[in-house]
Each structure stands twice: as C-alpha cells, then as structure tokens.
PDB file of C-alpha atoms in Angstrom:
ATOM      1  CA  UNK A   1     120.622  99.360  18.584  1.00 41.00           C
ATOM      2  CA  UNK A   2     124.453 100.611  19.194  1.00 40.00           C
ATOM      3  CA  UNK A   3     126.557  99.127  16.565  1.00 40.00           C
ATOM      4  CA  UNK A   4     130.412 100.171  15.039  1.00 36.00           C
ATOM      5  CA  UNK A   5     131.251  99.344  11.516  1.00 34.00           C
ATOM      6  CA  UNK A   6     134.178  98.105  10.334  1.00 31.00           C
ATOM      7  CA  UNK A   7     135.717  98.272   6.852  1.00 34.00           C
ATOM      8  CA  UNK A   8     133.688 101.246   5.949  1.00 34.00           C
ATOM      9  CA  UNK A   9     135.823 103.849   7.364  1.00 35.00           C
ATOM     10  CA  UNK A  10     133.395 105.206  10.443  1.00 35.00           C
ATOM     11  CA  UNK A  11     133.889 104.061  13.504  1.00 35.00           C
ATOM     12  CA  UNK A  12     131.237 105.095  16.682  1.00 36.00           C
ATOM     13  CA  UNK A  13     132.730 103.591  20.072  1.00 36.00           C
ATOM     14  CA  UNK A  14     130.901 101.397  22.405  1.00 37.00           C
ATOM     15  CA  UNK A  15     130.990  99.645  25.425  1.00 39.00           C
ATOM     16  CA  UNK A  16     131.511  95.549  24.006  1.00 41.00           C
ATOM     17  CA  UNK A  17     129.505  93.383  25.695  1.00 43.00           C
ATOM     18  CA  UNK A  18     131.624  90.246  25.043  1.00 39.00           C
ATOM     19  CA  UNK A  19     134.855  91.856  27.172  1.00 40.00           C
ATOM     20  CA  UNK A  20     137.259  88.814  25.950  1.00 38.00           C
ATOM     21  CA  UNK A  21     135.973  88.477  22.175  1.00 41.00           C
ATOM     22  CA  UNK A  22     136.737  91.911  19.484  1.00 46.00           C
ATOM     23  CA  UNK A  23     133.928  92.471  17.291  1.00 54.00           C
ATOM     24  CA  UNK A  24     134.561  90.397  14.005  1.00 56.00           C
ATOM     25  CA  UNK A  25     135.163  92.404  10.454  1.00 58.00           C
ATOM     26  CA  UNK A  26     132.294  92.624   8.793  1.00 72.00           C
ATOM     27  CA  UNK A  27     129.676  92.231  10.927  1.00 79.00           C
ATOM     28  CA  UNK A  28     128.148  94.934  13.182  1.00 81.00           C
ATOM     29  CA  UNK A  29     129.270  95.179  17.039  1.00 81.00           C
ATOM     30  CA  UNK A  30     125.945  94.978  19.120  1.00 82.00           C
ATOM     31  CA  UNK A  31     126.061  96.618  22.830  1.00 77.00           C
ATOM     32  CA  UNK A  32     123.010  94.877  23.769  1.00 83.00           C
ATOM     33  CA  UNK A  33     122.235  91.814  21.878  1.00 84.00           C
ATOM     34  CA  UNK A  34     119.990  90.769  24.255  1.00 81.00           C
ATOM     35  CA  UNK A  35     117.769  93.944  23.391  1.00 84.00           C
ATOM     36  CA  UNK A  36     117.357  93.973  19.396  1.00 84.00           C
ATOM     37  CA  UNK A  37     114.192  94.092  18.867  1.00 84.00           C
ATOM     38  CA  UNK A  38     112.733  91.214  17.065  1.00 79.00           C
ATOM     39  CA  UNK A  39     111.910  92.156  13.722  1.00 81.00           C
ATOM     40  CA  UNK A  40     115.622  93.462  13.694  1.00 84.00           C
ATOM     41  CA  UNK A  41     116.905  90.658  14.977  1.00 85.00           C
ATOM     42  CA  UNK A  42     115.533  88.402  11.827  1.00 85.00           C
ATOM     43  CA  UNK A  43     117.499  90.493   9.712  1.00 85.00           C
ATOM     44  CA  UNK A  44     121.191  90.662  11.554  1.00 88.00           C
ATOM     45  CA  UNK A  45     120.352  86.796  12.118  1.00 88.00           C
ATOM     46  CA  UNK A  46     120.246  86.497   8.606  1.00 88.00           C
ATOM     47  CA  UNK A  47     123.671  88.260   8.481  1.00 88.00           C
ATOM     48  CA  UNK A  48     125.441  86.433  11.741  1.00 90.00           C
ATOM     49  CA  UNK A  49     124.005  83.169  10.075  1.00 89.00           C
ATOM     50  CA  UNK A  50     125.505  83.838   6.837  1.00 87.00           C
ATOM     51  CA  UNK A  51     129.195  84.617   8.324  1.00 85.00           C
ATOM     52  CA  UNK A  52     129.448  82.033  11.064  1.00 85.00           C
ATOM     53  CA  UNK A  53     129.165  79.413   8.173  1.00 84.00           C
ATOM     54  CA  UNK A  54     132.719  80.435   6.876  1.00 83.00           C
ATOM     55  CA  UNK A  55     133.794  80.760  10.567  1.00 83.00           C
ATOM     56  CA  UNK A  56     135.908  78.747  11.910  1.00 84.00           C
ATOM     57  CA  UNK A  57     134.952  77.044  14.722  1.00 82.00           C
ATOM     58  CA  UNK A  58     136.379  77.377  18.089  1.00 81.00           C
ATOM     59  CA  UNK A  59     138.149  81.193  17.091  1.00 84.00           C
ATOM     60  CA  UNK A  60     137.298  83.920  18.812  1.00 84.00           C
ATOM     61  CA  UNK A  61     135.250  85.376  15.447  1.00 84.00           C
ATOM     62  CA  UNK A  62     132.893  82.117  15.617  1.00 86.00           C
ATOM     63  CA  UNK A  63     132.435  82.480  19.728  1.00 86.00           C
ATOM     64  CA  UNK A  64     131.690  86.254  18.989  1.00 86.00           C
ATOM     65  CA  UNK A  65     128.683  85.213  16.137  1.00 87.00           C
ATOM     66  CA  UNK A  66     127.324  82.278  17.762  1.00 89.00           C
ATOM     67  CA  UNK A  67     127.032  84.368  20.901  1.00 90.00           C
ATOM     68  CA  UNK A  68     125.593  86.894  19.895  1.00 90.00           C
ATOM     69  CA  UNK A  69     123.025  84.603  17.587  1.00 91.00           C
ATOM     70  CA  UNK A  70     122.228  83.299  21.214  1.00 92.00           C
ATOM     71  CA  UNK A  71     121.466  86.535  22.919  1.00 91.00           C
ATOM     72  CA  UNK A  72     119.288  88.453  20.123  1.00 91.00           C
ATOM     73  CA  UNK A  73     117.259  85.353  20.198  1.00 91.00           C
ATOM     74  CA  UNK A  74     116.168  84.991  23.086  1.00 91.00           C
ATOM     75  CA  UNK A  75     113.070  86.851  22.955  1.00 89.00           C
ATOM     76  CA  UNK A  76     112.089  83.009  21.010  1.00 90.00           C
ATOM     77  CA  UNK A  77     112.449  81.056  24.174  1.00 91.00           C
ATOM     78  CA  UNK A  78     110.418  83.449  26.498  1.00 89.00           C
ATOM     79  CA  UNK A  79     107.833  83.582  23.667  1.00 88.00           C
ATOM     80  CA  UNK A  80     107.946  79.597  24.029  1.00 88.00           C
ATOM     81  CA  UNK A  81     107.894  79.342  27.478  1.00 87.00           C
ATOM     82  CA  UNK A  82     104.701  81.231  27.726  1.00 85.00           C
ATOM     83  CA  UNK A  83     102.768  78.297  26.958  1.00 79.00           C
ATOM     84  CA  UNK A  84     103.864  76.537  30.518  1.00 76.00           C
ATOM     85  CA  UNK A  85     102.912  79.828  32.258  1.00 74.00           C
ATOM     86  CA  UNK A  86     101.260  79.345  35.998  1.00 67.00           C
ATOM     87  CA  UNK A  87     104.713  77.443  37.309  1.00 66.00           C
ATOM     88  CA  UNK A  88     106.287  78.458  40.202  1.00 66.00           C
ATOM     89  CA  UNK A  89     109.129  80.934  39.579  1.00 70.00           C
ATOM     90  CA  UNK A  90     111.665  78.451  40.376  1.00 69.00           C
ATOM     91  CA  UNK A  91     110.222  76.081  37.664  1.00 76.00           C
ATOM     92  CA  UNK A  92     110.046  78.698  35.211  1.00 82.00           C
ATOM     93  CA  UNK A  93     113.594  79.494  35.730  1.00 85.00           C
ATOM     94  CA  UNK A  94     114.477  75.382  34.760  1.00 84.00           C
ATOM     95  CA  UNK A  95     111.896  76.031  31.736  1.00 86.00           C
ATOM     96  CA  UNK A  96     113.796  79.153  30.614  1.00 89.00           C
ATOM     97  CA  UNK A  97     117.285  77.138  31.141  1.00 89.00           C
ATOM     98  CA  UNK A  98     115.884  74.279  28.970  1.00 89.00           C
ATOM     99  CA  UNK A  99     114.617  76.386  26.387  1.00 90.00           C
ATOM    100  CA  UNK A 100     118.007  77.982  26.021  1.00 92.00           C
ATOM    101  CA  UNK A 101     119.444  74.749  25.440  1.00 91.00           C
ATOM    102  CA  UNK A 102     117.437  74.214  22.632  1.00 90.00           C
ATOM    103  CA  UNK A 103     117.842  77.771  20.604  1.00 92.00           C
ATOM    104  CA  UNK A 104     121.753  76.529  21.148  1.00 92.00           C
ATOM    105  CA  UNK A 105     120.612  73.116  19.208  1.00 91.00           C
ATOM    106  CA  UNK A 106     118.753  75.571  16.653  1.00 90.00           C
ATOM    107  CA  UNK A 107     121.592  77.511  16.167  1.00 91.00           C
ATOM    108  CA  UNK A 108     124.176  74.731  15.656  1.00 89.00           C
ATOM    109  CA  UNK A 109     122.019  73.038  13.021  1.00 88.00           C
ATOM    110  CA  UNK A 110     120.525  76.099  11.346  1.00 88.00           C
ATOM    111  CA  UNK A 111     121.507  76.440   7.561  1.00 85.00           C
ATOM    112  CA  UNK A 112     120.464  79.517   5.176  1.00 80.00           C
ATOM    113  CA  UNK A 113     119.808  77.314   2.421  1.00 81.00           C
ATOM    114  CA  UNK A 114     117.079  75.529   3.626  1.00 74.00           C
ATOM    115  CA  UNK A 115     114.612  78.993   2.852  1.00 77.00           C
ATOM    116  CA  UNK A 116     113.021  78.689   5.920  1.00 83.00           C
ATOM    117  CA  UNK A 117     112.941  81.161   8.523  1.00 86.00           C
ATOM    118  CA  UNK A 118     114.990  80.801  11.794  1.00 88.00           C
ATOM    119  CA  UNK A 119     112.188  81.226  13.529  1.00 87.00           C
ATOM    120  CA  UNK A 120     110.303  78.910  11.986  1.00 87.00           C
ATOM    121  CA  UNK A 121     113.133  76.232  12.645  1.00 89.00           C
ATOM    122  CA  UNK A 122     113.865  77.364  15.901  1.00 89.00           C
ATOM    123  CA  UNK A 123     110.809  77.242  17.716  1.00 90.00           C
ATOM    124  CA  UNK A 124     110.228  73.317  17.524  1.00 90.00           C
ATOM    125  CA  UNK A 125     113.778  72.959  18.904  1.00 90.00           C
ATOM    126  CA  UNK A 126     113.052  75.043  21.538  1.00 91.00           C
ATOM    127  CA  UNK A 127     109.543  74.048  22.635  1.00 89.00           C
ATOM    128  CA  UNK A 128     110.784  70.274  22.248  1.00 87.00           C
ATOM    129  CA  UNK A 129     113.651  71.068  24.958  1.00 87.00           C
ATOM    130  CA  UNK A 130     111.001  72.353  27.766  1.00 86.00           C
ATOM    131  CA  UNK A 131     108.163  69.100  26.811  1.00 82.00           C
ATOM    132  CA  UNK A 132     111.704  66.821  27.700  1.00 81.00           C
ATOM    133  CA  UNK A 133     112.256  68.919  30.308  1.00 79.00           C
ATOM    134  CA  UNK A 134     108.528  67.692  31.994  1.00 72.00           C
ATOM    135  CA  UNK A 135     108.704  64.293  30.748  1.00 66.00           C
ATOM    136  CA  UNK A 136     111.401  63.695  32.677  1.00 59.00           C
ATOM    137  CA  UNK A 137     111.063  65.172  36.018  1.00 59.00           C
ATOM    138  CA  UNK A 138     107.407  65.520  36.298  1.00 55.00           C
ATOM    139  CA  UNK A 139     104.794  62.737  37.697  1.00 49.00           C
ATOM    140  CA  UNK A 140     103.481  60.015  35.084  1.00 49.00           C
ATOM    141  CA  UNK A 141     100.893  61.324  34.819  1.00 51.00           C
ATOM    142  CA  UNK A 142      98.646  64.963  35.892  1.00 56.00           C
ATOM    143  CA  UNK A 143      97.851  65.185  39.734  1.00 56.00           C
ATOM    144  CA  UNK A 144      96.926  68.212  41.271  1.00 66.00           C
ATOM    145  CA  UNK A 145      99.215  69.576  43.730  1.00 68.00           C
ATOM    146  CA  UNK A 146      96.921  68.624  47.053  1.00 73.00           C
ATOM    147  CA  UNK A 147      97.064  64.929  46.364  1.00 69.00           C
ATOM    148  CA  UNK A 148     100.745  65.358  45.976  1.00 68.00           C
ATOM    149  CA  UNK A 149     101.026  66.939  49.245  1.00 76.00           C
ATOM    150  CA  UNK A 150      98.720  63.893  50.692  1.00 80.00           C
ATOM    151  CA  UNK A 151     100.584  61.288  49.182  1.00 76.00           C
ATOM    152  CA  UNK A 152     103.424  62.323  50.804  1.00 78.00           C
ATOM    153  CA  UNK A 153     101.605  62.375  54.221  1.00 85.00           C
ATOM    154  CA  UNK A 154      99.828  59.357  54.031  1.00 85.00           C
ATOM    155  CA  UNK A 155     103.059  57.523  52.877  1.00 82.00           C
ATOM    156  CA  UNK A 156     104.629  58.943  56.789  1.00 86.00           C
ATOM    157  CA  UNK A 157     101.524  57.950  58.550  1.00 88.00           C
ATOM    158  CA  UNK A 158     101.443  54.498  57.180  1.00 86.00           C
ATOM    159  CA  UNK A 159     105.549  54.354  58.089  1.00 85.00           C
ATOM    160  CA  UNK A 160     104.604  55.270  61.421  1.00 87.00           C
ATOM    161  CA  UNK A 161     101.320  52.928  61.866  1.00 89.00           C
ATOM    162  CA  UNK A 162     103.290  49.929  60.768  1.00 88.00           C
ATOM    163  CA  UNK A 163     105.806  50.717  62.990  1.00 86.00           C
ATOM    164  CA  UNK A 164     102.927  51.136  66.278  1.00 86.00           C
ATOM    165  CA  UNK A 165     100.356  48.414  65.398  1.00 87.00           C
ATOM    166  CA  UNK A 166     103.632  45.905  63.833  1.00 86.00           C
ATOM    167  CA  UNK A 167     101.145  45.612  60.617  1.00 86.00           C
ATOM    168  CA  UNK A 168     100.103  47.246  57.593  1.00 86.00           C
ATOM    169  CA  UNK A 169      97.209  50.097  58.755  1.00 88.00           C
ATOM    170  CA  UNK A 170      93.913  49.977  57.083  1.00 89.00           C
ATOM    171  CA  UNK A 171      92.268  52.963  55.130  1.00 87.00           C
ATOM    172  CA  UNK A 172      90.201  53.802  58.854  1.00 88.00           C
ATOM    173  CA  UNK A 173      93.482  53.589  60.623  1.00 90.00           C
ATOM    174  CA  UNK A 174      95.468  56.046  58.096  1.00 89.00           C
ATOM    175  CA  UNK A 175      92.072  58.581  57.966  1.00 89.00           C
ATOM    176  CA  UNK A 176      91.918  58.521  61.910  1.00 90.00           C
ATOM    177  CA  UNK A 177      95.366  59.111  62.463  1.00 91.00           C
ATOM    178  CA  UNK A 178      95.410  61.662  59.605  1.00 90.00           C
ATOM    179  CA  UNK A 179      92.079  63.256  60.290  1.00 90.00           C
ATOM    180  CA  UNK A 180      90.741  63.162  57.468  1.00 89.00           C
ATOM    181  CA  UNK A 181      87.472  61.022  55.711  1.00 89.00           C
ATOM    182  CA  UNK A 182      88.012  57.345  54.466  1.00 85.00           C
ATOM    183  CA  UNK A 183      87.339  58.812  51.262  1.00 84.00           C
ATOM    184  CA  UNK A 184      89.989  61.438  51.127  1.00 84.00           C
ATOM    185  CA  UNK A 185      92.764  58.212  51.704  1.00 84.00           C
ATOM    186  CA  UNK A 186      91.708  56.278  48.804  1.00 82.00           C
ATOM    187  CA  UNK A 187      91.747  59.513  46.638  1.00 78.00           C
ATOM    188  CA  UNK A 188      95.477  60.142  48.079  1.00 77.00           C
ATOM    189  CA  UNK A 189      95.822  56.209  47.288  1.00 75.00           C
ATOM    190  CA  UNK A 190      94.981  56.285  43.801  1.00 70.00           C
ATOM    191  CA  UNK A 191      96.859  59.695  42.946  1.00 63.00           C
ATOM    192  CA  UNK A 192     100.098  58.292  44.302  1.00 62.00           C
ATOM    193  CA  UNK A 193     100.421  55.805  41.513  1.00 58.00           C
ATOM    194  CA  UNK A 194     100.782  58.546  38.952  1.00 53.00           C
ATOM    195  CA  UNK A 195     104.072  59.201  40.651  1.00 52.00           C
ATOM    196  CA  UNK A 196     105.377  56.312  38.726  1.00 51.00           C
ATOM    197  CA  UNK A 197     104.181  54.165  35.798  1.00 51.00           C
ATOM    198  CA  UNK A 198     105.713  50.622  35.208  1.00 52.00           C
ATOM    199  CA  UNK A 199     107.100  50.357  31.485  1.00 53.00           C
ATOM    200  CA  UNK A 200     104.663  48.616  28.407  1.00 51.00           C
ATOM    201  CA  UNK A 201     107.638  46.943  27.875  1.00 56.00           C
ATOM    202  CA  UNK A 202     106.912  44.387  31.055  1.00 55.00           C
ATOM    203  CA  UNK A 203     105.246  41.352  30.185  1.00 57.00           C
ATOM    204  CA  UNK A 204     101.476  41.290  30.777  1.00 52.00           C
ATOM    205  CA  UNK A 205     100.559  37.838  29.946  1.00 51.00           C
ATOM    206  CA  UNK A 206     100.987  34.718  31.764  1.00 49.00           C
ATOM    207  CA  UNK A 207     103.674  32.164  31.504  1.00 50.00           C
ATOM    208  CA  UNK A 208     100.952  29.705  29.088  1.00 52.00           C
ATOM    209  CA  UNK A 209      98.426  30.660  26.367  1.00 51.00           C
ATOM    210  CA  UNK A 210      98.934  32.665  23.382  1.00 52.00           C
ATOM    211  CA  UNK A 211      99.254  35.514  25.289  1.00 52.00           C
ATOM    212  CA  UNK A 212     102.820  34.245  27.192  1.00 51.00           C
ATOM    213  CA  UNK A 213     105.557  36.563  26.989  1.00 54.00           C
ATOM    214  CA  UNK A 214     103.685  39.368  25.215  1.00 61.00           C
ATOM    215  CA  UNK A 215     104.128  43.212  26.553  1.00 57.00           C
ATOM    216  CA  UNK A 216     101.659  46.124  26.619  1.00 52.00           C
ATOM    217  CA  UNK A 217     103.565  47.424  23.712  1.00 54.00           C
ATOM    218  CA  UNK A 218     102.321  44.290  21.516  1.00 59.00           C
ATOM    219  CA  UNK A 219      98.973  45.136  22.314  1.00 55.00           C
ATOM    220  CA  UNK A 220      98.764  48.888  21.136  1.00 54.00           C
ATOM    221  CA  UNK A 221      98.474  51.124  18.386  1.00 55.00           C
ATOM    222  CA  UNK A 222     101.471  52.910  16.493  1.00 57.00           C
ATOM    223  CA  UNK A 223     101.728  56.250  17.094  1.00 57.00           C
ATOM    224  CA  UNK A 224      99.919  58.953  15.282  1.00 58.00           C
ATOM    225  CA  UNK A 225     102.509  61.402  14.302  1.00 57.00           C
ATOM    226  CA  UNK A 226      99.495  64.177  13.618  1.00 57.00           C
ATOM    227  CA  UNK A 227      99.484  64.112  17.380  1.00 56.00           C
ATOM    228  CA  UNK A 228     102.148  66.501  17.486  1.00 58.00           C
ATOM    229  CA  UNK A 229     100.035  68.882  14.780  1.00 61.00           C
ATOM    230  CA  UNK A 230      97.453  68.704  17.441  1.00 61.00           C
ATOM    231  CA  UNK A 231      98.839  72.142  19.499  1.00 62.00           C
ATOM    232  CA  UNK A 232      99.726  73.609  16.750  1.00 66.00           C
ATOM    233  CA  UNK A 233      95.942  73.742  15.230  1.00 67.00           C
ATOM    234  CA  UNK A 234      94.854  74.957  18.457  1.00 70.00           C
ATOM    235  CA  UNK A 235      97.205  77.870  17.747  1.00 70.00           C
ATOM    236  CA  UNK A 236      95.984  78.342  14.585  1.00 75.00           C
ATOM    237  CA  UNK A 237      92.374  77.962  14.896  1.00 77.00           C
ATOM    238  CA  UNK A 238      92.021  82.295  16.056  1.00 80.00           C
ATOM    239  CA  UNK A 239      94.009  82.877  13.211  1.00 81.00           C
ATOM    240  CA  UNK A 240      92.141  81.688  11.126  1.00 82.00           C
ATOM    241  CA  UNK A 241      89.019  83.733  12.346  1.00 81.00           C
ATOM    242  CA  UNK A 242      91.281  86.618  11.705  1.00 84.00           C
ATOM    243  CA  UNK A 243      91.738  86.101   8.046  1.00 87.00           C
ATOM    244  CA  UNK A 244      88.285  87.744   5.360  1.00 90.00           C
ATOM    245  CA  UNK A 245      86.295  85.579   3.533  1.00 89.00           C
ATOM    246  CA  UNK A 246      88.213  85.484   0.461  1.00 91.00           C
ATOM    247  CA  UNK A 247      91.610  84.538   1.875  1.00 90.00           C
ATOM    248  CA  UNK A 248      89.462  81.384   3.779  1.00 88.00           C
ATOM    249  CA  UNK A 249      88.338  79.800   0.858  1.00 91.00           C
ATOM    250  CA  UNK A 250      91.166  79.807  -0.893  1.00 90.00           C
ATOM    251  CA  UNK A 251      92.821  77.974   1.658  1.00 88.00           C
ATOM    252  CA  UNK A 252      89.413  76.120   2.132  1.00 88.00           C
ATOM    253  CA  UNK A 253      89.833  75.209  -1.760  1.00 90.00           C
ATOM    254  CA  UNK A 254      93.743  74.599  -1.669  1.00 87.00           C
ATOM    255  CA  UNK A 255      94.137  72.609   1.514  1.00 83.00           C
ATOM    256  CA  UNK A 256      90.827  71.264   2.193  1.00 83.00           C
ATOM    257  CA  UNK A 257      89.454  70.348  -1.210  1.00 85.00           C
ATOM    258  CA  UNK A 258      93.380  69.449  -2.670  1.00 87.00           C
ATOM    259  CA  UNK A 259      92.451  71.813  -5.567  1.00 89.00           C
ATOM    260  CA  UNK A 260      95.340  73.007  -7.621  1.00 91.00           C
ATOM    261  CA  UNK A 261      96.045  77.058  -8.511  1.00 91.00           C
ATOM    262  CA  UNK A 262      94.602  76.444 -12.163  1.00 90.00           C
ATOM    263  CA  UNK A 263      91.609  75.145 -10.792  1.00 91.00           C
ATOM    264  CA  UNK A 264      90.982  77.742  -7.991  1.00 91.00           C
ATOM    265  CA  UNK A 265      91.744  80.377 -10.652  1.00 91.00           C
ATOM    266  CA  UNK A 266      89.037  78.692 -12.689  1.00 91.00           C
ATOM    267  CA  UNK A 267      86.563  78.672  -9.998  1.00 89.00           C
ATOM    268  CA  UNK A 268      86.705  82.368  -8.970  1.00 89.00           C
ATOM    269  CA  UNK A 269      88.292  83.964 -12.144  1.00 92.00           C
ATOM    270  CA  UNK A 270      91.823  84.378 -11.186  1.00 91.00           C
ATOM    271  CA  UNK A 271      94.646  83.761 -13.269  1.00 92.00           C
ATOM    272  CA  UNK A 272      96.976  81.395 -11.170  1.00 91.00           C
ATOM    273  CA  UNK A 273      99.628  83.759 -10.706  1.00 91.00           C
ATOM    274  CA  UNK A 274      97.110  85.846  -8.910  1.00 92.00           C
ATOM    275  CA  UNK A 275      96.222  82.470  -6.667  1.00 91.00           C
ATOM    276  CA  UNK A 276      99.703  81.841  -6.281  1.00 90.00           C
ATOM    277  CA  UNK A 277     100.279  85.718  -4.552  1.00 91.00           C
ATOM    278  CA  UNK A 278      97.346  85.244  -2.535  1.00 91.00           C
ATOM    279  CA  UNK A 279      98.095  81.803  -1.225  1.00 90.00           C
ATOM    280  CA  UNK A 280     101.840  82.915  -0.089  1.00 89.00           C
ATOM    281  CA  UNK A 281     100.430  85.714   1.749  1.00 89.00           C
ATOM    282  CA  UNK A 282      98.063  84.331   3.749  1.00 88.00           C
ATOM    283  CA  UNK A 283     100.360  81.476   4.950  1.00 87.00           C
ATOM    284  CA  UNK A 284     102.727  84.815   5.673  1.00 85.00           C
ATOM    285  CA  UNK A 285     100.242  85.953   7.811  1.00 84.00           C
ATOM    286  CA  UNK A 286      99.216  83.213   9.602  1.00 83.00           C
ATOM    287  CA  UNK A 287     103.051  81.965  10.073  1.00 81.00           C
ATOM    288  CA  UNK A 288     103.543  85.988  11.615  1.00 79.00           C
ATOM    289  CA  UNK A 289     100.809  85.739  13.782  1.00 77.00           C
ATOM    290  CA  UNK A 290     101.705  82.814  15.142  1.00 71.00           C
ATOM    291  CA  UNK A 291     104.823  83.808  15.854  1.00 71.00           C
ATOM    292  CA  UNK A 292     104.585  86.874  17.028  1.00 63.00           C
ATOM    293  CA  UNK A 293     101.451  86.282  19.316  1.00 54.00           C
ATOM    294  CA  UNK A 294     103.519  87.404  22.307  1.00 42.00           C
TER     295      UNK A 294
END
C-alpha cells in the first residue's frame, strides 16, 4: 500500500487515483484502493469510517472517503458473489453490479458505534442486493435451461400450427412438427408455467360459500423468519467441525443447553471470566472463518 501523510511533516508522492478529488488532511492517500489487502482494509475502514462522519456531505473530502470506502471493499462483494458461481459471465457481471449497489447501501448506513464489524454489517446488505437481483428477473420458479430453450420453441410451433390447421395443435401435432416424443411436449408444457406465477393475492374461492372472496394468502402460514438463518447454518456447519472438543461444548452448553457462564464454570471448573474469554473467541473464530472463506 502507497500512501502520503499529511500533517506529519513527510510527504512521499504518488500517482492519485481520484484525478478530480485531493487527498483529505488526515487521512492517508491510497494509490490503489482497490488493492488493500483485506485485513488492512478493516483497519483504514475503521479510520475512513470514523472521518466521513464529521464530513460534510457532498464536498470533495466526503466524495474522496466514501470512494475510497467503496473501492477497498470490494474484495466483500466478490467474496459474496461466489455463492451464485456457475452463471454465465454476462450474469455475473449484473451480480457483481448489484452487489456493488449494496456495499454503497452498507456504507451509507454504517455507524462505528454500533461495535460491530463492517464486515459483519456489510455482507447482508450486499448478499440481499444480488437475491433481489434474481427475484426479479429470474423465472418463478427453478427450470433447467433445456426446458427453457423448449418452451420457447414449442410456443413458435404452436404460433405456426394455429396459423396452418386454423386451430389450437394437439400435443401429437406440436411433437411431430417439432420432432420430438409426446412426452418431451408435456415436460416443455409444464416447465413453461414457472415462467410466471399468478399472485396469492387473487381470489381462489368461488363467488358463494365460506370460502367467497378469500385469497391464497388467507390460506397460508406466516413466514418463518429462521428461514433466512437457514444458509447461514449451512455455512457454519464445517466450522464447526473445525473447532476441538472443548471449544464445542461450551458452545454446546451456552447456546444449546441456555446455560449461563456461572453455570458452565461450575460444570467444568472454570471461573466465569475464564468462560467468558473462551466464549468470545470462538465466536471470533467462527465469525473469521466465515468471512474469510474466500
């Protein structure tokens, strides 16, 4: 990392990578932002964080902090986007865009004071930008890329066949024109309502009976919000294999069984002091690891 201080009397000259915005006074001038490595990046975060609260914004000193908050960052989007790795290039490109957006969000609404670290914070913005990003432009549902492709050809045969025969073809007519089996059509049939899905909101009663005028929504559950624990414990779960036998059943104890320090200190001689140390240093681990899988 290339960096010039300011206020302490050195100076070392470097190329700025933000032509139109000076370095600010007391923070560091970064050539590269974009290549701090990550463990220094946590700490001039901490520092860029801590300024660009008394920044104004919209001055040139703000632009300069938030900027460079973006670029030494990054590396938390790719590690985020890993998870949706197998897309096309193109689609990974829209993923990486997305992502962006949502270390911007993380930025904007970071604060020092909560004690957590950026990371931490960052990551759900981040990862919730790119599951939007699907939601909205992918099918309803899952359907493998070959009945995607035949939905789209049996919707121009059956254009075509109800323009010849002046009728609707039947599931024969579209696999004989097509060459392909009966069964292949009703496959390509079924798949192409996943392109769509009609809202729970509609109505699914009739117009009598008790059930007149109630939706699909009426009729289900509420939503779990552990669902959205769910991918997390999968992260977790080698972790966890990771850790000796001493550091599982204290978490075992604490988590599992709802024991308190006192009592785990009790139950394998510890003072609670001693629990307490070994508690926050396991979560550190874990929360490392799972961060820094990539």
């Amino acid at each position: 990392m290339t960096a010039t201080t300011y206020g302490a009397g050195t100076t070392t000259k470097t190329a700025q990578p933000f032509h139109s915005v000076p370095a600010v006074d007391g923070l560091p001038f970064i050539e590269e932002a974009g290549k701090v490595a990550p463990k220094d990046a946590r700490q001039l975060s901490k520092l860029f964080f801590d300024r660009l609260q008394s920044l104004e914004e919209g001055t040139a000193a703000y632009s300069y902090a938030r900027s460079t908050l973006i670029e030494m960052n990054m590396s938390l989007v790719r590690f985020s986007a890993r998870r949706f790795r197998g897309r096309g290039p193109e689609e990974m490109e829209d993923i990486l865009q997305v992502g962006t957006i949502g270390l911007i969000k993380a930025i904007d609404r970071f604060d020092l004071s909560r004690e957590v670290e950026f990371t931490t914070f960052a990551v759900p913005y981040i990862v919730g930008e790119m599951k939007r990003f699907f939601r909205d432009t992918s099918w309803a549902v899952h359907v493998p890329r070959r009945l995607q492709e035949l939905r789209v050809e049996l919707a121009k045969a059956r254009d075509h066949l109800t323009a010849v025969l002046d009728a609707v073809p039947t599931i024969a007519e579209l696999a004989a024109y097509l060459e392909i089996t009966e069964e292949d059509v009703i496959e390509g049939l079924v798949a192409s309502n996943g392109y769509t899905a009609g809202s729970i909101d509609v109505p699914a009663g009739g117009d009598e009976g008790e059930d007149a005028g109630r939706s699909y929504t009426d009729t289900i559950g509420a939503p779990d919000p552990a669902m959205e624990l769910v991918e997390d414990f999968h992260a977790l779960a080698p972790m966890l294999g990771k850790l000796d036998d001493r550091e599982r059943l204290i978490l075992q104890l604490r988590f599992g069984q709802e024991m308190t320090q006192a009592e785990i200190g009790a139950e394998l001689g510890y003072s609670q002091m001693h629990v307490s140390r070994l508690i926050s240093r396991t979560l550190a681990k874990l929360r490392a690891g799972m961060l820094t899988e990539a």
